[in-house]
CSV table of C-alpha atoms and ligand atoms in Angstrom, one decimal:
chain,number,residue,atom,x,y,z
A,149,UNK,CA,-10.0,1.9,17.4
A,150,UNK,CA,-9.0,3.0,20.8
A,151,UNK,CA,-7.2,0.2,22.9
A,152,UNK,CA,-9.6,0.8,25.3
A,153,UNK,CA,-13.3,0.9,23.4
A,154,UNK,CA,-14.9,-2.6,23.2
A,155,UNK,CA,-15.4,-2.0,19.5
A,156,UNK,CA,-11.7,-2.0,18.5
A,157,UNK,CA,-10.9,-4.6,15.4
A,158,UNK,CA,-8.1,-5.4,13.5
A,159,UNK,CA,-8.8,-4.5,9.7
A,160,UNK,CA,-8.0,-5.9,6.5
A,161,UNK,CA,-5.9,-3.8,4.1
A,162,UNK,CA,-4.9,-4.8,0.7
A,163,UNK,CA,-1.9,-2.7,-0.9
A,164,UNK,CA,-0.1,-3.2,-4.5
A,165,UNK,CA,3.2,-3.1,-5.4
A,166,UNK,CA,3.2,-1.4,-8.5
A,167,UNK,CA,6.4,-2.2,-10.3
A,168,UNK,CA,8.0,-1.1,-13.7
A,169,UNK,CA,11.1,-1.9,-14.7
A,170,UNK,CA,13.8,-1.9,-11.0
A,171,UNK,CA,11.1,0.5,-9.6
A,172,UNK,CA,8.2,0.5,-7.6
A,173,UNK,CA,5.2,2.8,-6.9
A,174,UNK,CA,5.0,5.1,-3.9
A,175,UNK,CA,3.4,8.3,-2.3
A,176,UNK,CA,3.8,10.7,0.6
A,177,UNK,CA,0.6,10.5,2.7
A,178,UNK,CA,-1.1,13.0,3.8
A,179,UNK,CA,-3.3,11.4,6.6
A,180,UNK,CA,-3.7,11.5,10.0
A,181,UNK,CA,-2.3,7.9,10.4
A,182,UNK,CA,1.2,7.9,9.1
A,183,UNK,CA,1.4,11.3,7.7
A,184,UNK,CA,4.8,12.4,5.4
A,185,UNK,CA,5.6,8.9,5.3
A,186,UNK,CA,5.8,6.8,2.2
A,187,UNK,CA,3.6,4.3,1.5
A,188,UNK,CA,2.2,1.9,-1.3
A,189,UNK,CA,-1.3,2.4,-2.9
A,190,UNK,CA,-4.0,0.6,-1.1
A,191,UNK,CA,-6.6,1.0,1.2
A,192,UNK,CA,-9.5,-1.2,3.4
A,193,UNK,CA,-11.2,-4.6,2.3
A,194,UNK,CA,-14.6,-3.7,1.9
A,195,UNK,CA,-17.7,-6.5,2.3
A,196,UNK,CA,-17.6,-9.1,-0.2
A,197,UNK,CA,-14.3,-8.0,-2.3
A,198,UNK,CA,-11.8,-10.3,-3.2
A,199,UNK,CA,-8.2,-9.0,-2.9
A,200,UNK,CA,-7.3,-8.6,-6.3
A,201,UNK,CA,-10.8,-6.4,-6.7
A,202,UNK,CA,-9.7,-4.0,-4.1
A,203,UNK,CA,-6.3,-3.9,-4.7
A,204,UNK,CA,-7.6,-2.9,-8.5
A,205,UNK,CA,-10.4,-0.6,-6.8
A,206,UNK,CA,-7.7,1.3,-4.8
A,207,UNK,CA,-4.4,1.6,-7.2
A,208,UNK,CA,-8.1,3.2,-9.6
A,209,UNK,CA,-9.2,5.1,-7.1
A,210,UNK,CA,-5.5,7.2,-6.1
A,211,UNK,CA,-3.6,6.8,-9.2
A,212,UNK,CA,-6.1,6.3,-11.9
A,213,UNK,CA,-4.2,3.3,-13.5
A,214,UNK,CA,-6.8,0.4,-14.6
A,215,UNK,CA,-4.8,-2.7,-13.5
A,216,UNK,CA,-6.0,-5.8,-14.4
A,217,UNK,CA,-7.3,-8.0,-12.2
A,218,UNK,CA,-5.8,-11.3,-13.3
A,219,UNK,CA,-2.5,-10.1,-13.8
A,220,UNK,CA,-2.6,-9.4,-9.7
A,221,UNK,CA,-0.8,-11.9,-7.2
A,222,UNK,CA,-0.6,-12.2,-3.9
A,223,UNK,CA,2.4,-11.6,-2.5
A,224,UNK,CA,2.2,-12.4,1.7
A,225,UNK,CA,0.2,-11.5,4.8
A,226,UNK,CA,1.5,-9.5,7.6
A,227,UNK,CA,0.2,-8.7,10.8
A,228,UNK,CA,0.6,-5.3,12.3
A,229,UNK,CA,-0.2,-4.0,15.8
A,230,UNK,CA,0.8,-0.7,16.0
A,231,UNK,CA,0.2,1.2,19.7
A,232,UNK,CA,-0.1,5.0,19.7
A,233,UNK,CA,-0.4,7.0,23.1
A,234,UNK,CA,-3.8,7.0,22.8
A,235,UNK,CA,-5.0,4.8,19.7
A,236,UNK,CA,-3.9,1.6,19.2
A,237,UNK,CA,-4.3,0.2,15.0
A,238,UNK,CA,-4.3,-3.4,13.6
A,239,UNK,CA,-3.9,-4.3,10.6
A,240,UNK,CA,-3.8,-7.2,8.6
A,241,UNK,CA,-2.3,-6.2,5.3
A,242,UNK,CA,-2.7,-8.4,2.2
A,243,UNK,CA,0.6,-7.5,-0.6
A,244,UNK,CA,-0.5,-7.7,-3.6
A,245,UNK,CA,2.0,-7.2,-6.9
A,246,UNK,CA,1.3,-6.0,-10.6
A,247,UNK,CA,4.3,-5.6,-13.1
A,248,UNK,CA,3.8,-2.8,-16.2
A,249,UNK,CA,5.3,-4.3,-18.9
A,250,UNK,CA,7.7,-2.6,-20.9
A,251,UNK,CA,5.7,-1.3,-23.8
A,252,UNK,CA,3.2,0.2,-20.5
A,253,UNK,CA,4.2,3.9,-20.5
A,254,UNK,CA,0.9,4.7,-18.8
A,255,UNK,CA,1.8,7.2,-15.5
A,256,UNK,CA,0.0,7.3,-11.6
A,257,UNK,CA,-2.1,10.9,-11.3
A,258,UNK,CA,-2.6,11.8,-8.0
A,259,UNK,CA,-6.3,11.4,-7.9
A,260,UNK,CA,-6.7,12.0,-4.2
A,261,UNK,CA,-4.4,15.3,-3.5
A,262,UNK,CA,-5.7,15.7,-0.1
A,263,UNK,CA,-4.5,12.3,0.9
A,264,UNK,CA,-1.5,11.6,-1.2
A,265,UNK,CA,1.3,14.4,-2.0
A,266,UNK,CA,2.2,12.7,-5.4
A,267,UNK,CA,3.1,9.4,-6.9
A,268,UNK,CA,6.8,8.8,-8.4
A,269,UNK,CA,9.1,5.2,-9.0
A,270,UNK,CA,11.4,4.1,-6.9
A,271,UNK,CA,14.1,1.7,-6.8
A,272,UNK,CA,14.1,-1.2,-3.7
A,273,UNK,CA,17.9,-0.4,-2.8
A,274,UNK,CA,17.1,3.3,-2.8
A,275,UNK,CA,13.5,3.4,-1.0
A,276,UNK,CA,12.3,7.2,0.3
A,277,UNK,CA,12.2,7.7,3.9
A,278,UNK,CA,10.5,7.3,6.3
A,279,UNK,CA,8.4,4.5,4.9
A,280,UNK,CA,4.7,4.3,6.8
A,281,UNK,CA,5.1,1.6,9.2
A,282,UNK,CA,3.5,-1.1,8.2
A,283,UNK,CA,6.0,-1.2,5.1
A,284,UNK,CA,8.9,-0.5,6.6
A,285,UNK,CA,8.1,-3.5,9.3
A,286,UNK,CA,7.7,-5.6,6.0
A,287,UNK,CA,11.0,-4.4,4.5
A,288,UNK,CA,12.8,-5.2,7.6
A,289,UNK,CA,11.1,-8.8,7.5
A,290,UNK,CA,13.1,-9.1,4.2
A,291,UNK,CA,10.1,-8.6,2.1
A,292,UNK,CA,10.9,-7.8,-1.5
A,293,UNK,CA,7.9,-7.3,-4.1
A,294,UNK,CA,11.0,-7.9,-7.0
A,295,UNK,CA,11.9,-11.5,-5.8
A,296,UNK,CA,8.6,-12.6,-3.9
A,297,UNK,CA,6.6,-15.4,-5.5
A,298,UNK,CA,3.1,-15.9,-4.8
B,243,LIG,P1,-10.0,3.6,2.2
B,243,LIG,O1,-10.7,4.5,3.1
B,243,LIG,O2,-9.8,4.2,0.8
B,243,LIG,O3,-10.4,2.2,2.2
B,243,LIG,O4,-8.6,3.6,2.7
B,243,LIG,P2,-7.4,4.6,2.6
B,243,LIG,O5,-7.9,5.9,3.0
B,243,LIG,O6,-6.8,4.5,1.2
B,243,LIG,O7,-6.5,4.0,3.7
B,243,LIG,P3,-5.0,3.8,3.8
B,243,LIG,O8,-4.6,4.4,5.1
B,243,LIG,O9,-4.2,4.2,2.5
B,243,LIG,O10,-4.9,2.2,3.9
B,243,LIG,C1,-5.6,1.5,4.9
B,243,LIG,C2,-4.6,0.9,5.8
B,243,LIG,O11,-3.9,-0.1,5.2
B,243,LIG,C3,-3.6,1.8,6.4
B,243,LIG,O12,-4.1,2.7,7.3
B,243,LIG,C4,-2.7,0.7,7.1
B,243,LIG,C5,-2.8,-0.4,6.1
B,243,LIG,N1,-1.5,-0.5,5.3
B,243,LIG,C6,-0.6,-1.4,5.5
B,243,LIG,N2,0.5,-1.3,4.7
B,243,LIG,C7,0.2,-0.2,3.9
B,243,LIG,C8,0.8,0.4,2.8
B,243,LIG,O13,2.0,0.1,2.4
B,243,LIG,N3,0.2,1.4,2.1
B,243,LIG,C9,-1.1,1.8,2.5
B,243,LIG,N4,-1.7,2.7,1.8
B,243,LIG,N5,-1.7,1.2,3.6
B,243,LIG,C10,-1.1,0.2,4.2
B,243,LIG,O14,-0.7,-2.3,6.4
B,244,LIG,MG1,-4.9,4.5,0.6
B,245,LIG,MG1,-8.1,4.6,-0.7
């Protein structure tokens, strides 16, 4: 990953939007890359996946919730370079979406506790801060999981 190593590659990462009602899912990281900053559930594309299986895998994985993997869409691509004084990271990040419906009352556990301070719903207009980068670049791009179409 370093800028200078021959080996460095941009990655694929697939996140959901997890939204009930006005509300979306986020968590405070607690990682080395993007730590105290808020970020969607998702993680890297691993060999052979489709998107909708690893965006299911990962919203499983740190939040417990079984989401099912037809009701997933994909929402946009976006293509992130981000240069750190001595790491450089590129992603390519897939947004997925997944809307609970109304009668869904099931809630996120925080299956990972080392990675993730805690899940909680948020509204769009009223999104915790500092978002992890490659979410807020999104946001400032205009994205918006609530009136994006696939
Ligand atoms: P994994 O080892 O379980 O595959 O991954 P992870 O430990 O869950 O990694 P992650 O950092 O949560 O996600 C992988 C990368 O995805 C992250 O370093 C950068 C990229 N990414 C985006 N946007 C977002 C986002 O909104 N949330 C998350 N979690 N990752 C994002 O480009
Ligand atoms: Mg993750
Ligand atoms: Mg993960």
């Amino acid at each position: 990953e370093n800028t200078g190593e021959e080996n460095a590659v941009p990655r694929v990462a697939v996140v959901m939007c997890l939204l009930k009602g006005k509300t979306v899912l986020l968590g405070r990281r607690r990682s080395s890359l993007g730590d105290s900053t808020f970020s969607l559930p998702g993680g890297h594309l691993e060999f052979g996946e489709s998107f909708e299986e690893c965006a299911a895998r990962e919203v499983k994985e740190e939040t417990g919730l079984d989401i099912d993997k037809e009701k997933i869409e994909l929402l946009r691509v976006t293509n992130n370079l981000f240069v750190e004084e001595l790491k450089a990271y590129h992603y390519v990040g897939i947004f997925t979406r997944a809307v609970l419906t109304d009668g869904d009352h099931r809630e996120p556990q925080n299956v990972e506790p080392n990675m993730c301070d805690g899940w909680d719903w948020y509204e769009w207009d009223r999104l915790p801060q500092p978002l992890f980068w490659p979410l807020q670049n999104a946001v400032e791009a205009g994205f918006n999981p609530f009136h994006a179409s696939p």
